Amino acid sequence: MDKTIIARTAAEMEEIGVELAADLAEGALVSLVGPLGSGKTTLAKGIAKGLLITEVVVSPSYLLARTYHGRTALHHIDAYRISSLDEFAEVGLDAYLPPETGISVVEWPERIDGLVEISDCVVRLELLDDGIRHVHISLT
């Protein structure tokens, strides 16, 4: 699947995540690529909602990763402070690439060489004027 969607509000961005969750298989690795403020965490919240997760989903920035439980586990990872796959392994997150169970959603995957390329789904977010976002989804 390859498609581009326009999101005008945070609610629309979250709904895109809900719909995307229905297309993700167990063990999927999802890369969310986009600048600061483009809606990565909001999209992750929508994916969580689509996975029937009732916990409040927040950015994992300071912890690097958070796991939530619903119809399957969601491993929400922030790779901003990680610079390589080796460092990913050093901090114990390599088990999520791809995950044995659940779905891994990685924010800032482009900071780690090769991570986007091994992803099952890549979502590229582009922030336009007036808060409008282009959301390009590529799912293999």
XYZ file of C-alpha atoms in Angstrom:
140
model
C 0.000 0.000 0.000
C 1.261 3.433 -0.906
C -0.918 6.472 -0.241
C -0.856 10.117 0.752
C -3.457 11.655 3.051
C -3.970 15.254 4.154
C -4.571 15.820 7.878
C -5.886 19.210 8.928
C -6.313 18.548 12.653
C -4.836 16.420 15.420
C -8.075 14.414 15.436
C -7.646 13.626 11.731
C -4.023 12.609 12.342
C -5.120 10.305 15.149
C -7.801 8.760 12.908
C -5.155 8.004 10.271
C -3.307 6.080 12.993
C -6.459 4.151 13.929
C -6.961 3.119 10.304
C -3.289 2.227 9.868
C -3.386 -0.047 12.925
C -5.925 -2.257 11.145
C -3.371 -2.908 8.374
C -0.411 -3.725 10.625
C 0.569 -7.339 11.216
C 1.973 -8.785 14.420
C 5.724 -8.173 14.428
C 5.525 -5.042 12.268
C 8.154 -2.336 12.501
C 6.740 1.134 11.756
C 8.951 4.179 11.149
C 7.483 7.646 11.689
C 9.637 10.170 9.816
C 9.079 13.904 10.099
C 10.258 17.123 11.695
C 9.517 18.217 15.236
C 5.822 19.049 15.582
C 4.742 17.114 12.501
C 2.420 14.771 14.416
C 4.481 11.630 15.053
C 3.278 11.138 18.630
C -0.314 11.970 17.670
C -0.158 9.332 14.938
C 1.264 6.844 17.465
C -1.689 7.631 19.763
C -4.033 6.765 16.899
C -2.239 3.477 16.249
C -2.599 2.682 19.958
C -6.300 3.500 19.819
C -6.655 1.204 16.798
C -4.967 -1.558 18.805
C -7.581 -1.038 21.555
C -5.048 0.364 24.000
C -6.765 2.388 26.701
C -3.645 3.723 28.438
C -2.657 7.329 27.780
C 0.084 7.311 25.136
C 2.814 9.902 25.645
C 6.092 10.631 23.902
C 8.762 8.197 25.094
C 11.498 10.850 24.745
C 13.042 10.558 28.198
C 12.605 6.810 28.634
C 13.444 5.951 24.997
C 10.634 3.370 24.888
C 7.259 2.570 26.394
C 5.172 -0.553 25.905
C 1.378 -0.462 25.987
C -1.017 -3.406 25.917
C -4.223 -3.842 23.921
C -5.207 -6.456 21.330
C -1.426 -6.683 20.872
C 1.501 -4.837 22.436
C 2.620 -1.471 21.094
C 6.306 -0.677 21.608
C 6.602 3.102 21.171
C 10.240 4.114 20.714
C 11.912 7.514 20.430
C 15.240 7.155 18.593
C 16.169 10.847 18.715
C 19.021 10.303 21.192
C 20.256 7.076 19.590
C 22.831 7.299 16.822
C 23.313 3.722 15.594
C 21.880 0.210 15.583
C 24.764 -0.779 17.892
C 23.686 1.866 20.396
C 20.099 0.656 20.003
C 21.334 -2.789 21.117
C 23.436 -1.319 23.953
C 20.346 0.233 25.548
C 18.383 -3.017 25.132
C 15.987 -1.953 22.403
C 17.186 -4.276 19.633
C 14.512 -6.837 20.583
C 11.977 -4.439 19.081
C 13.601 -4.385 15.616
C 11.385 -6.073 14.569
C 9.496 -7.137 17.666
C 8.918 -10.806 18.349
C 5.428 -9.908 19.531
C 3.424 -6.743 19.152
C 4.119 -3.787 16.899
C 7.049 -1.366 17.186
C 6.504 2.281 16.278
C 9.715 4.325 16.078
C 9.885 8.115 16.067
C 13.052 9.660 14.556
C 14.164 6.415 12.824
C 16.092 8.399 10.209
C 18.741 9.155 12.861
C 19.836 5.500 12.719
C 21.370 4.278 9.462
C 19.374 1.418 7.979
C 16.372 1.549 10.316
C 13.920 3.082 7.853
C 15.008 0.582 5.201
C 14.164 -2.457 7.366
C 10.745 -1.107 8.370
C 7.534 -2.811 7.265
C 5.751 0.527 7.198
C 7.208 3.991 6.699
C 5.077 7.046 7.405
C 6.561 10.327 6.197
C 5.009 13.443 7.708
C 5.340 16.838 6.094
C 4.217 19.929 7.985
C 2.733 22.566 5.684
C 1.279 26.022 6.312
C -1.605 26.460 8.752
C -0.864 23.163 10.523
C -1.860 21.021 7.556
C 0.125 17.807 7.219
C 0.783 15.513 4.294
C 0.959 11.926 5.522
C 2.593 9.520 3.080
C 2.204 5.863 4.061
C 4.235 3.088 2.477
C 3.309 -0.362 3.787
C 4.923 -3.531 2.478
